[in-house]
Short mmCIF file of C-alpha atoms in Angstrom, two decimals:
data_model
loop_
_atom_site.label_atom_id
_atom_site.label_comp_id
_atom_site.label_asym_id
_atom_site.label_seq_id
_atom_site.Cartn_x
_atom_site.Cartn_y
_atom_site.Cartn_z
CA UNK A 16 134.14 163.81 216.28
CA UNK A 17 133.44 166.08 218.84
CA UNK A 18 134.48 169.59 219.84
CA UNK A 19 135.90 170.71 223.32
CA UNK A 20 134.15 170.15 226.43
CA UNK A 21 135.43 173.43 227.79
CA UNK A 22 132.27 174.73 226.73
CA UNK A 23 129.78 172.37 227.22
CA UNK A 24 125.90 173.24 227.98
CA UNK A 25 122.78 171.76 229.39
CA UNK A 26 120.18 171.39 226.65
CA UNK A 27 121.54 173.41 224.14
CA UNK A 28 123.88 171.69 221.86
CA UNK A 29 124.04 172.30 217.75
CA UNK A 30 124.39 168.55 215.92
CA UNK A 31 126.46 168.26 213.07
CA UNK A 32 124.94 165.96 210.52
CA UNK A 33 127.18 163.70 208.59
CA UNK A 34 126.85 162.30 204.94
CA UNK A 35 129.21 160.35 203.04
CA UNK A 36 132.84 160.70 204.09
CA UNK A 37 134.88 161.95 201.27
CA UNK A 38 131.91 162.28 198.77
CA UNK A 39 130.87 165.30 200.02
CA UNK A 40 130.89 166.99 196.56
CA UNK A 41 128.95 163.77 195.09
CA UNK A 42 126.16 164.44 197.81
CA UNK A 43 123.39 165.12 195.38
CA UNK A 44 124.49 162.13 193.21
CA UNK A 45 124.87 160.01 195.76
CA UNK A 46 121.41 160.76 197.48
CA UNK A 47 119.48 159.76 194.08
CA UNK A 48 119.03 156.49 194.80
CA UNK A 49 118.11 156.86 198.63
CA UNK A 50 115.83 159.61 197.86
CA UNK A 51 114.30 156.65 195.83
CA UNK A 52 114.26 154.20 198.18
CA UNK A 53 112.68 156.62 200.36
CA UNK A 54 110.04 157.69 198.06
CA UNK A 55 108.97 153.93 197.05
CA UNK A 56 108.84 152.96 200.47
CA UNK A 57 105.86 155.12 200.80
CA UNK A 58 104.12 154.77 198.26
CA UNK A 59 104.61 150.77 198.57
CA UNK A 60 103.60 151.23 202.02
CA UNK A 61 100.35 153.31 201.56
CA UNK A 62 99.52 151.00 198.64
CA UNK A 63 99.43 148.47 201.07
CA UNK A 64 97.57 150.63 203.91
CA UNK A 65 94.69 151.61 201.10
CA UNK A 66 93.68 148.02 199.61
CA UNK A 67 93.87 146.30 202.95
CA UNK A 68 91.85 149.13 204.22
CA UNK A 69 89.05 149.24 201.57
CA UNK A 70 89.11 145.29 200.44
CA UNK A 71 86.42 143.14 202.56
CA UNK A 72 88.27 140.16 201.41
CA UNK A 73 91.88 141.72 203.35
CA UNK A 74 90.31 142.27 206.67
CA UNK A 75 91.99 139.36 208.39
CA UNK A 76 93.77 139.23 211.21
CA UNK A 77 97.37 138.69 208.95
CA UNK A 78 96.73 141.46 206.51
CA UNK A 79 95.77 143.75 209.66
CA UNK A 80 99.06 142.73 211.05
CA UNK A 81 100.84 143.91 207.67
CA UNK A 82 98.69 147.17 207.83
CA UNK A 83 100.14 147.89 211.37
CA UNK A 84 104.11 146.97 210.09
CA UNK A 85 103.28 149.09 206.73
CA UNK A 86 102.02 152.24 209.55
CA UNK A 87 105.75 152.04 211.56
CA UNK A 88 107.40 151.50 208.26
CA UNK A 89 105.73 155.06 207.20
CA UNK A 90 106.69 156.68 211.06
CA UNK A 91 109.80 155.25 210.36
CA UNK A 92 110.18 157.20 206.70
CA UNK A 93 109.04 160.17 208.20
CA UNK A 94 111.28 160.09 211.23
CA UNK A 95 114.45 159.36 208.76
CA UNK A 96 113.57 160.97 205.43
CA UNK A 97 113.51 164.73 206.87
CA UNK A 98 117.22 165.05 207.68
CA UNK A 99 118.78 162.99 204.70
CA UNK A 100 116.97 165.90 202.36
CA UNK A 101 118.28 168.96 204.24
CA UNK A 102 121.70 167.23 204.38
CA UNK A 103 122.27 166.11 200.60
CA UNK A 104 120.15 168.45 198.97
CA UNK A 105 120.34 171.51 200.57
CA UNK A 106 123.79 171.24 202.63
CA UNK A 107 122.03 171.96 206.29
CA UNK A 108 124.22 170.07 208.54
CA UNK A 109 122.68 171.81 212.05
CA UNK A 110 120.23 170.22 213.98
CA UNK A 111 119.63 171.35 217.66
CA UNK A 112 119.28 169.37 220.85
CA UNK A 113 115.34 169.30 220.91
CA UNK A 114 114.93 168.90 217.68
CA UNK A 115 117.55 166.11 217.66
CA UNK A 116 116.25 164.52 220.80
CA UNK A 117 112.62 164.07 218.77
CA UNK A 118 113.80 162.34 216.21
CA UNK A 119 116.09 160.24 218.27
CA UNK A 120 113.06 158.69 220.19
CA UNK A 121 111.00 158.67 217.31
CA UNK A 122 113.46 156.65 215.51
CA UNK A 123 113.63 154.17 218.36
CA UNK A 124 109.94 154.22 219.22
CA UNK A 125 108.83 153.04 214.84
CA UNK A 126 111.76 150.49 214.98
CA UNK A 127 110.09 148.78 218.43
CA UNK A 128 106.75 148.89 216.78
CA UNK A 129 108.21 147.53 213.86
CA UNK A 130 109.50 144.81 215.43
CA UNK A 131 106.53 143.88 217.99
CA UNK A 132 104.56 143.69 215.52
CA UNK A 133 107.09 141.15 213.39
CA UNK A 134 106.15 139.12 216.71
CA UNK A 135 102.86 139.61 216.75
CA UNK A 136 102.93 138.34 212.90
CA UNK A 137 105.11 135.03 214.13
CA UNK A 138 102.43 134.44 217.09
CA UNK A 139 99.48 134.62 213.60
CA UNK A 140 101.35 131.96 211.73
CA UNK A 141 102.05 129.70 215.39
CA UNK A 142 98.00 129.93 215.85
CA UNK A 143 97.38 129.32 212.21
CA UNK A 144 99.72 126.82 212.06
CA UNK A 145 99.01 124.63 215.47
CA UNK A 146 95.17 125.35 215.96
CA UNK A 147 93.73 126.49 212.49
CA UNK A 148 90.11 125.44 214.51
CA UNK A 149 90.35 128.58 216.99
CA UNK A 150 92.29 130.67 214.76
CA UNK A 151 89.06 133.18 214.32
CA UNK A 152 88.04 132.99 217.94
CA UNK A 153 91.92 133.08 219.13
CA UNK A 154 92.54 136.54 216.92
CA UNK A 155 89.60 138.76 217.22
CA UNK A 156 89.58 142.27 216.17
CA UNK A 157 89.63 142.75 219.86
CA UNK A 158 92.21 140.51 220.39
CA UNK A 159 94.28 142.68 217.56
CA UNK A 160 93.26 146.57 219.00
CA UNK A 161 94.71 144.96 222.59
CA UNK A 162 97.93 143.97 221.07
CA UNK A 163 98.43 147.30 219.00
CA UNK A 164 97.64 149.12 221.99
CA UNK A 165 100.45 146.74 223.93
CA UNK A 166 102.89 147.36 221.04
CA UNK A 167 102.82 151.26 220.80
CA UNK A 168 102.85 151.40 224.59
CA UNK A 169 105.67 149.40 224.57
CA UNK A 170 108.08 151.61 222.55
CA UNK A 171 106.87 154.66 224.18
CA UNK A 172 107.46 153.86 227.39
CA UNK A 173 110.78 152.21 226.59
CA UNK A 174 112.01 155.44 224.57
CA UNK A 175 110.63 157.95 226.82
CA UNK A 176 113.80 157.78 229.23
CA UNK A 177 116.36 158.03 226.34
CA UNK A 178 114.90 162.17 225.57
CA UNK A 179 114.33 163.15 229.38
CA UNK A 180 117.91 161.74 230.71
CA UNK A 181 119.44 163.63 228.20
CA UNK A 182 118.66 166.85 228.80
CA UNK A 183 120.82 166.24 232.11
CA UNK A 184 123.60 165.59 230.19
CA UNK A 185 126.68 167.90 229.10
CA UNK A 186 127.33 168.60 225.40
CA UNK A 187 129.88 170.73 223.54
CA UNK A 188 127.88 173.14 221.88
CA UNK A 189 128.99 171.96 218.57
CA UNK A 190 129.02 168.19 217.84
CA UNK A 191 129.55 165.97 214.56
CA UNK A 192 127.17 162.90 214.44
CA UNK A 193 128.06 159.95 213.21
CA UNK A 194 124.97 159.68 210.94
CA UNK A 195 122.46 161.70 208.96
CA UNK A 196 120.14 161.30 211.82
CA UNK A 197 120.43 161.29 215.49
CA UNK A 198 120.38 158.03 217.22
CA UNK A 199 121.09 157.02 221.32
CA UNK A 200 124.25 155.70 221.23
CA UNK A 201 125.33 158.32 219.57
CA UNK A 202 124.33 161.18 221.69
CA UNK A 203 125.52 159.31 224.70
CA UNK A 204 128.94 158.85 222.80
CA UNK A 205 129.49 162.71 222.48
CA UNK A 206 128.61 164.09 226.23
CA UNK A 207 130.96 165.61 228.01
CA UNK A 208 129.40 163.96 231.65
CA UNK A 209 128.59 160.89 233.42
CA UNK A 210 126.43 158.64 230.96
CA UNK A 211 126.23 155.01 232.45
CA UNK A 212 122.75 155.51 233.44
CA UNK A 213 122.31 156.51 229.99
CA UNK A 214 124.16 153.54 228.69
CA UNK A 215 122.39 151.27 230.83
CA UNK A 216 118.83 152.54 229.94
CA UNK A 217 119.35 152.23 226.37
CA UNK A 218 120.66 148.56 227.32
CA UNK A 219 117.68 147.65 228.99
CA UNK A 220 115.45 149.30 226.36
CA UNK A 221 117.16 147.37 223.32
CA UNK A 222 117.20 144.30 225.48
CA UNK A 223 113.17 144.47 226.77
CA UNK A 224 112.41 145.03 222.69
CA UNK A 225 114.07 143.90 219.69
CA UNK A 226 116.29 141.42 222.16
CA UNK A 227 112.76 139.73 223.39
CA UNK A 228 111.14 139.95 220.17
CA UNK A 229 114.21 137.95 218.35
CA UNK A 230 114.09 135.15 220.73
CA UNK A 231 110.34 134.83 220.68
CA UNK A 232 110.24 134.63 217.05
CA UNK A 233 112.90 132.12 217.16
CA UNK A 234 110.92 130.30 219.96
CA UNK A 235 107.80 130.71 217.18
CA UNK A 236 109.55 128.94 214.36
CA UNK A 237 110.86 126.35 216.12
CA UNK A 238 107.23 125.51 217.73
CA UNK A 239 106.26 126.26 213.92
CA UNK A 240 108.88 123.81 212.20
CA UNK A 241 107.90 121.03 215.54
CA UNK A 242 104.48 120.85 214.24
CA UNK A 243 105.03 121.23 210.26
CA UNK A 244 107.45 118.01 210.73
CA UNK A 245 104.84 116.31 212.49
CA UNK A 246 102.28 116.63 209.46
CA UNK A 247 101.85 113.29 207.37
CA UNK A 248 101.34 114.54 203.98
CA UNK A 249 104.85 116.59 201.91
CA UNK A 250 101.90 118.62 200.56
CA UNK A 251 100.84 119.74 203.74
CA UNK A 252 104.47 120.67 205.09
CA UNK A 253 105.02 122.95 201.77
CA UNK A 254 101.76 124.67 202.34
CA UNK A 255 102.02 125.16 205.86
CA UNK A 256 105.75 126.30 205.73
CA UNK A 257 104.97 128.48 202.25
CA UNK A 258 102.31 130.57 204.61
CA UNK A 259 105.47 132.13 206.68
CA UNK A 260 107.98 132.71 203.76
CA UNK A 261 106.94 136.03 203.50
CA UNK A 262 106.59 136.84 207.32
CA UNK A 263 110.32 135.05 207.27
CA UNK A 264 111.75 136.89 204.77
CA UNK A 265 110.91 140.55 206.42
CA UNK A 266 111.90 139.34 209.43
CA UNK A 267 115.78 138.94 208.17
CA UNK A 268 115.16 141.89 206.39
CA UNK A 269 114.82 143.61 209.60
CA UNK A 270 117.48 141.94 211.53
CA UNK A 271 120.11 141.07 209.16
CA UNK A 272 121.11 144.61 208.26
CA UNK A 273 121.31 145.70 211.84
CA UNK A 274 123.57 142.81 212.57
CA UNK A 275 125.98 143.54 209.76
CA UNK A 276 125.80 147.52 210.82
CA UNK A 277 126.71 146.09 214.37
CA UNK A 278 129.72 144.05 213.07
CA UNK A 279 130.69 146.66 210.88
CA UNK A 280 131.24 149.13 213.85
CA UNK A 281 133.01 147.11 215.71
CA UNK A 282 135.61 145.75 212.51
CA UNK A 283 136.02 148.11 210.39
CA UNK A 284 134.10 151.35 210.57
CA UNK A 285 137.32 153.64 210.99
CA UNK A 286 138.80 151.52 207.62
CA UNK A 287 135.97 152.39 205.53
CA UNK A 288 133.40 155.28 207.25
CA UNK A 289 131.83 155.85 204.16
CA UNK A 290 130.30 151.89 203.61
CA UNK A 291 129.53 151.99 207.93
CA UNK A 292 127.16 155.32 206.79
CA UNK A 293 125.80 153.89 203.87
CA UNK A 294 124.84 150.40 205.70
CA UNK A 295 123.72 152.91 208.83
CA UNK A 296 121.32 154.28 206.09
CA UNK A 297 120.16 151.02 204.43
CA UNK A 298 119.23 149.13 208.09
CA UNK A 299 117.01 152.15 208.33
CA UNK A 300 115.96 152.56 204.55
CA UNK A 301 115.61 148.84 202.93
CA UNK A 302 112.78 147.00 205.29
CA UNK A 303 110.34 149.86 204.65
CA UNK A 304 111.56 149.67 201.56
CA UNK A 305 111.24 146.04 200.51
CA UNK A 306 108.23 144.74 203.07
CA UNK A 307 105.50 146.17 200.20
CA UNK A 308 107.78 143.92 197.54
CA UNK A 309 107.69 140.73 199.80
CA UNK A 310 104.02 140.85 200.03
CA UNK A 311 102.88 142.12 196.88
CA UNK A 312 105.00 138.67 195.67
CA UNK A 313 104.22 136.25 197.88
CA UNK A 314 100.61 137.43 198.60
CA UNK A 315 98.25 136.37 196.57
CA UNK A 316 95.56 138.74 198.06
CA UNK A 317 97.42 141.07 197.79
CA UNK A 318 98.17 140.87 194.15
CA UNK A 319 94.45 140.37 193.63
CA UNK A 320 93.24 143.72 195.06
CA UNK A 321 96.07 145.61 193.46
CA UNK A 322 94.71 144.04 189.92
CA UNK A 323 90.90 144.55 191.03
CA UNK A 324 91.87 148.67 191.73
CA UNK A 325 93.49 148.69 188.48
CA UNK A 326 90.86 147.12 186.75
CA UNK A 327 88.15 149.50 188.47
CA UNK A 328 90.41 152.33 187.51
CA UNK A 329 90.25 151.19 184.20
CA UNK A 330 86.56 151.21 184.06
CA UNK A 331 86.43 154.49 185.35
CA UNK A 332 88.61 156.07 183.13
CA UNK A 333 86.95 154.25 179.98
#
């Protein structure tokens, strides 16, 4: 929705949050169970942080990898979590154009990371996988600081445009997002002036991240699967191919709800608005959410340090 471009301004704009069409009386209810999500997802994610941080036995190149994901996860929390609580629990709908803009690239910026480093992880398992001899001397701690560095300078270059071209743009002073935070698209939906710059920037951006990153970690399995077929022993295969389940199953985790958002949007958003928020949410909400789960499953170092804090806990208190 947007209001009339008759009085449009530079810079200056008011955002209109949105919530849950037609359950705006429900809001509090209704937010329970994010406000959930949202909570577990950081403690999950600063359990995670804490024993890979303090356990010797964690400080390998993988688990440093998951320490980086479980960092954007937390960016992408705090980025998210700030607006959902002033819109279903205290009924603040206004957010202004810098304030908007910030989050906006923030947003972007933690869901790049998030997903160079899911590549990063695929490239671990391809070394591990194909040349288990050089995997120490291939990943160095060196090696790892470069291709943080790479990562974060990545998404900040990439989202720095989005922010800055805005501000040349026209905007009713009064516009109604489509979300319960502030995203590209939808800013560039609601000017009032020229955006194909705009449109083509945030093309290139999506394109140059999570569009590379997808195909490269297709490219990784498929070098991955090439060599776990060539393996002589069924034992081997399992173990080789059970050391990427859980870097697999994050990685749909993180693309699967942001294709079924994108479908949505273009099927049936207008038919049912409220399940196109609610999925708009969850693509956001349910991989910080459920990468701590994954892991603390399918890890078995993981497991072990959470039982060896307990345990020392335990000790302390008795």
């Amino acid at each position: 929705m947007m209001f009339s471009c008759n009085t449009s301004t530079y810079g200056h704009s008011t955002f209109l949050l949105t919530g849950f069409p037609g359950l705006e009386a429900s809001h509090h209810w209704v937010s329970i169970p994010i406000n959930l999500i949202c909570v577990v997802s950081i403690l999950g994610n600063s359990i995670i942080l804490f024993l890979i941080r303090t356990d010797p036995a964690l400080q390998q190149p993988m688990y440093i990898f998951l320490s980086m994901l479980a960092a954007s996860d937390l960016g992408l929390c705090a980025s998210t979590f700030p607006t959902m609580v002033r819109l279903f629990w205290l009924g603040a709908r206004e957010l202004p154009f810098d304030l908007c803009a910030a989050q906006m690239f923030f947003i972007h910026a933690f869901t790049y990371v998030e997903s160079g480093v899911l590549l990063a992880m695929a490239f671990d398992r391809i070394v591990a996988i194909r040349d288990p001899l050089h995997y120490a001397t291939i990943l160095t701690h060196s090696a790892m600081a470069k291709v943080g560095a790479a990562i974060l300078v990545r998404a900040v270059v990439l989202n720095l445009p989005g922010p800055m071209l805005l501000r040349h743009l026209l905007f009713p002073q009064i516009s109604v997002l489509s979300h319960c935070y502030c995203l590209h698209c939808d800013l560039v939906g609601l000017a009032c002036s020229d955006t194909q710059i705009n449109s083509l920037v945030g093309l290139v951006s999506i394109l140059l991240s999570l569009g590379l990153d997808s195909c490269l970690i297709v490219l990784s399995y498929t070098l991955i699967l090439r060599t776990v077929l060539g393996l002589a022993s069924p034992g081997e295969r399992l173990k080789a191919l059970n050391t990427c389940v859980s870097h697999l199953c994050i990685v749909l985790i993180f693309y699967l709800p942001k294709l079924g958002l994108s479908v949505l949007h273009r099927v049936e958003k207008h038919s049912y608005p409220a399940l196109a928020v609610l999925m708009a949410n969850l693509h956001f909400l349910v991989p910080p959410f459920m990468n701590p789960i994954v892991y603390c499953i399918k890890s078995k170092q993981i497991r072990q340090g959470l039982l060896k804090r307990f345990q020392e806990k335990r000790v302390d208190v008795s």
